[in-house]
CSV table of C-alpha atoms in Angstrom, one decimal:
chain,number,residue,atom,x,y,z
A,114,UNK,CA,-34.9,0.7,-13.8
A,115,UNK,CA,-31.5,2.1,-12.4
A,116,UNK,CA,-28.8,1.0,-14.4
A,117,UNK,CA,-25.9,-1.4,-13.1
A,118,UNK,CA,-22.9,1.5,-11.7
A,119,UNK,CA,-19.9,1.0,-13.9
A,120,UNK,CA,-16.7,-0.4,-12.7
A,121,UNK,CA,-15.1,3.2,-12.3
A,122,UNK,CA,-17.8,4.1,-10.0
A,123,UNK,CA,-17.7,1.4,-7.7
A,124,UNK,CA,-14.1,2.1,-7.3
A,125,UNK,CA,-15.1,5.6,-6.0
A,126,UNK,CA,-17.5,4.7,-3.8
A,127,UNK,CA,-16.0,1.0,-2.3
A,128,UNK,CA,-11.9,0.4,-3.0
A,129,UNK,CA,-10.4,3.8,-3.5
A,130,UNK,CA,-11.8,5.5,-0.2
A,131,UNK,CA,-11.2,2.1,1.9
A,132,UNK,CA,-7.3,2.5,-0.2
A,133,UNK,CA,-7.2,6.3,1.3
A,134,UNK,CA,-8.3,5.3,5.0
A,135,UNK,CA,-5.7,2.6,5.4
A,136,UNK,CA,-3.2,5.0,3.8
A,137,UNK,CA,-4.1,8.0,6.8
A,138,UNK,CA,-3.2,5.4,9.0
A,139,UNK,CA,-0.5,3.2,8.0
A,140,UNK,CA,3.1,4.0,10.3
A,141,UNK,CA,5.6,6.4,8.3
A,142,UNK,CA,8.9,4.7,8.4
A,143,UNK,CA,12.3,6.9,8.3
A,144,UNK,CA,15.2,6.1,6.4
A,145,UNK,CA,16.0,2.7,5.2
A,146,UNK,CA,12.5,0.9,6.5
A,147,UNK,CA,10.7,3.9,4.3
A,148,UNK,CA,13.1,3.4,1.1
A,149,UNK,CA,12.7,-0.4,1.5
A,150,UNK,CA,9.0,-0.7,2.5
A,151,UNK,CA,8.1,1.0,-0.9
A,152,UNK,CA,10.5,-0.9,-2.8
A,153,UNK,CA,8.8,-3.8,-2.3
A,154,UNK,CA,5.5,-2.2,-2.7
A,155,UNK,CA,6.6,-1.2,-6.1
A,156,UNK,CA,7.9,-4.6,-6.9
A,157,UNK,CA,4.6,-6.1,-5.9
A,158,UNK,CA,2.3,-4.2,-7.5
A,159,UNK,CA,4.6,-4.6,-11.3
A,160,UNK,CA,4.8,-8.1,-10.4
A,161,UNK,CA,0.6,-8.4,-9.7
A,162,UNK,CA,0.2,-7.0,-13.8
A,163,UNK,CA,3.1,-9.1,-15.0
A,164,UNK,CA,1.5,-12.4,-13.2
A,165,UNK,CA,-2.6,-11.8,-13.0
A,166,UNK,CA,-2.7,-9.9,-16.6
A,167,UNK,CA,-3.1,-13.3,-19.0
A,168,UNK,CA,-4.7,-15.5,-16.5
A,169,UNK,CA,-7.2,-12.9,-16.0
A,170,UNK,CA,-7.4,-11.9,-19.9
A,171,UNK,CA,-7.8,-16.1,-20.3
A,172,UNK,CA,-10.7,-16.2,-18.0
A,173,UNK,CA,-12.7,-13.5,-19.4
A,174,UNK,CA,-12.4,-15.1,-23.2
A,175,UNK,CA,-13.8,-18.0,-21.4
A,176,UNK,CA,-16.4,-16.2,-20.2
A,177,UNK,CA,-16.1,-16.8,-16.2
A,178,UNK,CA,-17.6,-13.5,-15.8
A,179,UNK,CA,-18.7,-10.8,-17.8
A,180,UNK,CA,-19.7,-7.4,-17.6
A,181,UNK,CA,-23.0,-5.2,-17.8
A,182,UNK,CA,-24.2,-3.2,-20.6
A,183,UNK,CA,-22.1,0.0,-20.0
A,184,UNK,CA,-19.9,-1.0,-16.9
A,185,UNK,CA,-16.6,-0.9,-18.9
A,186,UNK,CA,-15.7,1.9,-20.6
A,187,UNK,CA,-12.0,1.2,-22.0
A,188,UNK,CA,-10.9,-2.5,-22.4
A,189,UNK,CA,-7.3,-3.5,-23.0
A,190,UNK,CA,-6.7,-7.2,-23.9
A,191,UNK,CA,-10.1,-8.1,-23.2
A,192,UNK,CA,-9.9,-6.8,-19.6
A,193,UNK,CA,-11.6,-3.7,-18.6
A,194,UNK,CA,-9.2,-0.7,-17.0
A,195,UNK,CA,-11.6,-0.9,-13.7
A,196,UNK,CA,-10.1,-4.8,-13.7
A,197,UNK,CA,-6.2,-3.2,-14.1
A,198,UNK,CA,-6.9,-0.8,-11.3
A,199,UNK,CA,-7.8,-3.9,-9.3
A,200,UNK,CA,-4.6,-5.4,-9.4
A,201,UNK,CA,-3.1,-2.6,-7.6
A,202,UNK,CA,-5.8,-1.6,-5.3
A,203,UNK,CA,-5.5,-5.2,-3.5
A,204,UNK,CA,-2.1,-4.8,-3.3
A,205,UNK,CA,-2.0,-1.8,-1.9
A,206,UNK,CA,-4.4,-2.3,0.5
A,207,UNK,CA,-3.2,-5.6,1.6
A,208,UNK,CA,0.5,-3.9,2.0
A,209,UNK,CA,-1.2,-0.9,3.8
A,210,UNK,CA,-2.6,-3.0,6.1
A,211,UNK,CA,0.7,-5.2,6.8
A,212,UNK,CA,2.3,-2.0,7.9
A,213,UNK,CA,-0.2,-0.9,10.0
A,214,UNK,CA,0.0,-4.7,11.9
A,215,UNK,CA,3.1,-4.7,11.8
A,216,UNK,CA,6.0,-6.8,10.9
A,217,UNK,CA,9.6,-7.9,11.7
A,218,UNK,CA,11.5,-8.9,8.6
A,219,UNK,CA,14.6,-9.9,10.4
A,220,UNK,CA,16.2,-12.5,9.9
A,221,UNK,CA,16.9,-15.4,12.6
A,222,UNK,CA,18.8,-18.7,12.7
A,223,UNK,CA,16.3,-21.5,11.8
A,224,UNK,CA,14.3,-19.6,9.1
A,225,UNK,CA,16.2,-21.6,6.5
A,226,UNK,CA,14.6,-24.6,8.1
A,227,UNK,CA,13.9,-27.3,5.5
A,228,UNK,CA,10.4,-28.9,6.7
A,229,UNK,CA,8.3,-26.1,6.6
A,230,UNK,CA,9.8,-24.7,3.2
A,231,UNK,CA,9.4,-28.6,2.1
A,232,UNK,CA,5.9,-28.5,2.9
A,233,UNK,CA,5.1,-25.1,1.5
A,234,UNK,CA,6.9,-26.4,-2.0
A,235,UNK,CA,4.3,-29.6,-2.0
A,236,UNK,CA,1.2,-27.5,-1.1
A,237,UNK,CA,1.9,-25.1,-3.8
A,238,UNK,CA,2.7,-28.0,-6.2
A,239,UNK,CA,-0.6,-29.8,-5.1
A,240,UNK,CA,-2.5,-26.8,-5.7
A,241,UNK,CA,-1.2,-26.2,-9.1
A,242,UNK,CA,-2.0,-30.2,-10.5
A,243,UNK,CA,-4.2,-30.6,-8.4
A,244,UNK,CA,-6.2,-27.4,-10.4
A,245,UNK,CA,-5.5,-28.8,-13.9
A,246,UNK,CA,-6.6,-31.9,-13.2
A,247,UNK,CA,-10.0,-30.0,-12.3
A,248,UNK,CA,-9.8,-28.4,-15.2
A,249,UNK,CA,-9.4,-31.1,-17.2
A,250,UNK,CA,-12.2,-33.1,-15.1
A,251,UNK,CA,-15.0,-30.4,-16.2
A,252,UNK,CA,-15.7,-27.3,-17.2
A,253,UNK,CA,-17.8,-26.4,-14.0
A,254,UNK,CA,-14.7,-26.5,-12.0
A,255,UNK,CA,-13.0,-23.8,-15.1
A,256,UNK,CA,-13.0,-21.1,-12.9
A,257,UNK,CA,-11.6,-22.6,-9.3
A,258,UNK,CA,-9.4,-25.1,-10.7
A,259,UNK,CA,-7.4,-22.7,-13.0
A,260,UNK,CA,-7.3,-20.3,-9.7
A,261,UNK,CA,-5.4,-22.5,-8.3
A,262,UNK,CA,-2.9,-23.8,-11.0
A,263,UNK,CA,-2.8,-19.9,-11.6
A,264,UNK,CA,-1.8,-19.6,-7.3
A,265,UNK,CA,0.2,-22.8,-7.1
A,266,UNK,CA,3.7,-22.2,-8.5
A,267,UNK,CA,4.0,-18.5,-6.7
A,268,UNK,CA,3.1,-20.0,-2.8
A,269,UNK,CA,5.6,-22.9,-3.8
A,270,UNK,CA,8.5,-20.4,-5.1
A,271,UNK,CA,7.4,-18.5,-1.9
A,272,UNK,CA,7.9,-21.1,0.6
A,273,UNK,CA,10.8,-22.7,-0.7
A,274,UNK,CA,12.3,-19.0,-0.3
A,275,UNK,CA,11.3,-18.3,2.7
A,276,UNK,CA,9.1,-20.6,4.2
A,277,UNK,CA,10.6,-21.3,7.8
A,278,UNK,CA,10.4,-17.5,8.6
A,279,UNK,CA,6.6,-17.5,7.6
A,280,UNK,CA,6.3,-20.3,9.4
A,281,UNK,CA,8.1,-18.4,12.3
A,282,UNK,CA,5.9,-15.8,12.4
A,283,UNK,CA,2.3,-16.5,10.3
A,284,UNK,CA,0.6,-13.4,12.0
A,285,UNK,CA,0.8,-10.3,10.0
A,286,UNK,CA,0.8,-11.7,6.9
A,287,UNK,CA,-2.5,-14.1,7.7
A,288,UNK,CA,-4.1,-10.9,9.2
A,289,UNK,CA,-2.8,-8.8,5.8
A,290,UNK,CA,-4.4,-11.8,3.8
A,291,UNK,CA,-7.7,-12.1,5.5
A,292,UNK,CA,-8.6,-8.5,7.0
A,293,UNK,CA,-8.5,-7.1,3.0
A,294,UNK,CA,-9.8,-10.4,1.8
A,295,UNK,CA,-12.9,-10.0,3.9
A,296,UNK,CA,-13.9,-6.4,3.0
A,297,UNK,CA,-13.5,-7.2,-1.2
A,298,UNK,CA,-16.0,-10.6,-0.5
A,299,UNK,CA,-18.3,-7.8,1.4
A,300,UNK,CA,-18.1,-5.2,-1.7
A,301,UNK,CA,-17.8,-8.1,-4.3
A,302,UNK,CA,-21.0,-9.5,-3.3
A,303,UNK,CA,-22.3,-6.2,-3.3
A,304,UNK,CA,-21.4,-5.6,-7.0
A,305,UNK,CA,-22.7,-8.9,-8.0
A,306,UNK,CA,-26.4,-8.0,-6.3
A,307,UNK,CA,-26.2,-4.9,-8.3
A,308,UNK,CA,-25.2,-6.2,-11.3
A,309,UNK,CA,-21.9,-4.7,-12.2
A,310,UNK,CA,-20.8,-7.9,-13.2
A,311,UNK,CA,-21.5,-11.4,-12.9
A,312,UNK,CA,-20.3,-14.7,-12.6
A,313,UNK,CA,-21.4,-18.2,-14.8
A,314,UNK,CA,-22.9,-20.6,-13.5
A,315,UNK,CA,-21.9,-23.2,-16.5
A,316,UNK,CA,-18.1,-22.6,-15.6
A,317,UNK,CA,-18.2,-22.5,-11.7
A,318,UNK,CA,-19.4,-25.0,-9.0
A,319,UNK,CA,-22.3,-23.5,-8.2
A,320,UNK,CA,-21.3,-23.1,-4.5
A,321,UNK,CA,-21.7,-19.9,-2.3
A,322,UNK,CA,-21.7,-18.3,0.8
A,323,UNK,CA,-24.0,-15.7,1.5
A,324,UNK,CA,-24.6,-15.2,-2.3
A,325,UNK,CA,-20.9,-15.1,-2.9
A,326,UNK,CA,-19.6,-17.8,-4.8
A,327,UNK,CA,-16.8,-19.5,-3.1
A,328,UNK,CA,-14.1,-18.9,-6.6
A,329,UNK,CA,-14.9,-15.3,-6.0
A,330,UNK,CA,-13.7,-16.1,-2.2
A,331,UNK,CA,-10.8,-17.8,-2.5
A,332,UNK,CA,-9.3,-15.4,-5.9
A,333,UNK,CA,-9.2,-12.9,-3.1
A,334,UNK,CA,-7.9,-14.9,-0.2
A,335,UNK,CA,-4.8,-16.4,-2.6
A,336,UNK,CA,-4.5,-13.0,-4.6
A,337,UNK,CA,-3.8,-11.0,-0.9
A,338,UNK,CA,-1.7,-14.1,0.4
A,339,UNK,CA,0.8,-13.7,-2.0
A,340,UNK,CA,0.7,-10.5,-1.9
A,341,UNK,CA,1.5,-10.6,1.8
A,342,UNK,CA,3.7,-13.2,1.4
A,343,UNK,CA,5.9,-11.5,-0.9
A,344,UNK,CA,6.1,-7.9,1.1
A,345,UNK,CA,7.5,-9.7,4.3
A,346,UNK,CA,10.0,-12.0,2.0
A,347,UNK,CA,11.0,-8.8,0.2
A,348,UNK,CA,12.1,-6.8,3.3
A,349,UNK,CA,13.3,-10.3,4.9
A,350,UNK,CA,15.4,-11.3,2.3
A,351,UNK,CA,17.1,-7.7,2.6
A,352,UNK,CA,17.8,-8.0,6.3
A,353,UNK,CA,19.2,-11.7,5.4
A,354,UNK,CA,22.1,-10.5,2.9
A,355,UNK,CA,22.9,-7.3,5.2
A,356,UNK,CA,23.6,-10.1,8.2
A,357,UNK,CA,25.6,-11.7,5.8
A,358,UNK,CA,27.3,-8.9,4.3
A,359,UNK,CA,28.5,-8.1,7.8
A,360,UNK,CA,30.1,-11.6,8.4
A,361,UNK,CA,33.7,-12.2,8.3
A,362,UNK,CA,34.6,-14.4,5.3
A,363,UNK,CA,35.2,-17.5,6.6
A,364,UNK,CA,39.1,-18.9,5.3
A,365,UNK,CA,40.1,-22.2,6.4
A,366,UNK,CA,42.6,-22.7,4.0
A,367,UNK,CA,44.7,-19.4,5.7
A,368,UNK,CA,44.7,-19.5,9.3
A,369,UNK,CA,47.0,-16.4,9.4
A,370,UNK,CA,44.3,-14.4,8.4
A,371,UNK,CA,41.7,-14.5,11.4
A,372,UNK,CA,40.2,-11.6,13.1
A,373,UNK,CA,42.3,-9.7,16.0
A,374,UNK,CA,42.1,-10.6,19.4
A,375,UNK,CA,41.1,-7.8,21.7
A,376,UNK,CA,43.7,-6.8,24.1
A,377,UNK,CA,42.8,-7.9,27.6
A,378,UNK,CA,40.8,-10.8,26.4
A,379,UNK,CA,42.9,-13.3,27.0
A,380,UNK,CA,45.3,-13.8,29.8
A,381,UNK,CA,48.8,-13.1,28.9
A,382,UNK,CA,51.3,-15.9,29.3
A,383,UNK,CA,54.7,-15.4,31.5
A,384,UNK,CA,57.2,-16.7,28.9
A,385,UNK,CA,59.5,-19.3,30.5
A,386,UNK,CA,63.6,-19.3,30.2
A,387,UNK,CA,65.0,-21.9,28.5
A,388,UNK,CA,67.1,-23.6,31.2
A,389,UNK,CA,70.7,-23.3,30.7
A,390,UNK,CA,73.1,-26.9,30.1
A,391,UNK,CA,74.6,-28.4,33.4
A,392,UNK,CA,77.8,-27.2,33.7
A,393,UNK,CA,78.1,-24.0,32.2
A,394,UNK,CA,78.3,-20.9,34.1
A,395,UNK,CA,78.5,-17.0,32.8
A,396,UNK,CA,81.5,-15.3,33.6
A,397,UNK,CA,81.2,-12.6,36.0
A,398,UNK,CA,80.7,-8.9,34.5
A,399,UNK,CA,84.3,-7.7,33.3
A,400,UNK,CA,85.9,-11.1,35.1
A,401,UNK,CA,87.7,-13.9,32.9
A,402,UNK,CA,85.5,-17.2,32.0
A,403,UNK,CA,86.1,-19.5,34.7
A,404,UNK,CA,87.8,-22.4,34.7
A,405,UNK,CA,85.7,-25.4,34.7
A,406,UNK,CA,84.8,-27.1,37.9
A,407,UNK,CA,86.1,-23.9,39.8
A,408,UNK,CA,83.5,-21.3,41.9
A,409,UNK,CA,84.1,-17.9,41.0
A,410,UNK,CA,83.5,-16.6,44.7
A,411,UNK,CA,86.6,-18.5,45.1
A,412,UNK,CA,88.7,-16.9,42.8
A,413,UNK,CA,91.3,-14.3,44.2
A,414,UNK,CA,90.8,-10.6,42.9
């Protein structure tokens, strides 16, 4: 009987060359797209260990899944390294392919829009009670239910960021989220069959697709959306404070202080002579002051 491959080698043969593909062809950026593209890939990926390293060290004391005999070779806090490697192998793929889609973080009047951030805030607030109470309803419903308390609060910060510009423009970061998402349910489902490692039945719903069950599918759907979500918002929030960087402070309490009008932009206006009191009339150059009521053209030299 061949044994199960271990978690290192199915990196090798299924993530890391699918990781080097979409790296060959991903757009190299110049200058300050470059600097700021892997910024935010470097935030991501710390922010993926910071966030997914207890939830997923919770779910494998609770035995959601396990591992086969001899598939992990070096565990830290209950999670093998193959796991850790995971965190920023989605990452990176799902920010590879974003860039190779294509994006446009700037920022636009209306993307502080309240509805759609509103509604992002309530669906990631839903998703988050909505998976205790699961939880707390049975322990079938373990695995799904703490997915998406554990998915809830980061789509809600997310969208009450940003939500009117992903609202705006929903296409490369649903195509990041779902083009990864459906190559790791392929390979997933591949490493289940061969028994790298596997999933409880006691602690999920029991429900699949095509073998794969559906907590497996939607870890990797949520885990790429906020990866996605958080690449766009990263360079988009950028392009927002260098707009308003640029802005002239507004000062109504010193109206002195206002930009300059270009010359030529407004019409000059002809000043007008004050008109001169009835009955007074300049004396002629080097002449005496007239007398009053007397014209001067009259006055002998």
């Amino acid at each position: 009987m061949i044994s199960a491959p271990t978690y290192l080698q199915f990196h090798l043969v299924f993530t890391l060359p699918a990781l080097a593909a979409l790296w060959a062809i991903t757009p190299r950026y110049e200058g300050l797209r470059r600097r700021r593209s892997a910024a935010g890939i470097a935030v991501l990926v710390g922010i993926a260990y910071a966030y997914t390293t207890p939830w997923i060290a919770h779910m494998i004391r609770r035995g959601a899944w396990w591992y086969a005999d001899g598939a992990v070779l070096v565990r830290a806090l209950s999670i093998p390294l193959g796991e850790y490697l995971f965190f920023a192998v989605q990452t990176l793929l799902v920010a590879f392919a974003l860039h190779r889609i294509g994006f446009d973080p700037s920022f636009r009047n209306g993307d502080f829009d309240r509805r759609p951030r509103i509604a992002g805030v309530l669906v990631g607030l839903a998703a988050l009670f909505g998976g205790l109470w699961l939880v707390s309803l049975d322990e079938s419903f373990l695995y799904l239910g703490g997915l998406l308390a554990w998915v809830g609060p980061v789509l809600a910060l997310q969208w009450a960021v940003g939500g009117g510009y992903l609202a705006r423009a929903p296409r490369p970061w649903l195509a990041a989220t779902f083009l990864p998402a459906a190559y790791l349910w392929t390979v997933d489902r591949i490493a289940i069959g061969l028994g790298t490692w596997r999933i409880s039945a006691e602690l999920t719903t029991g429900m699949a697709v095509l073998g794969l069950p559906i907590e497996e599918m939607v870890f990797f759907a949520a885990a790429g959306m906020m990866a996605a979500n958080g690449l766009v918002l990263f360079q988009w929030v950028l392009d927002w404070y260098d707009r308003r960087a640029t802005l002239p402070e507004d000062r109504h309490d010193d109206p002195i202080d206002r930009a300059p009008v270009p010359i030529g932009s407004v019409e000059p206006v002809e000043s007008v002579e004050p008109a001169e009191p009835m009955g007074s009339v300049e004396s002629v150059e080097l002449g005496e002051p007239a007398e009053p009521g007397v014209d001067p053209d009259l006055v002998d030299d």
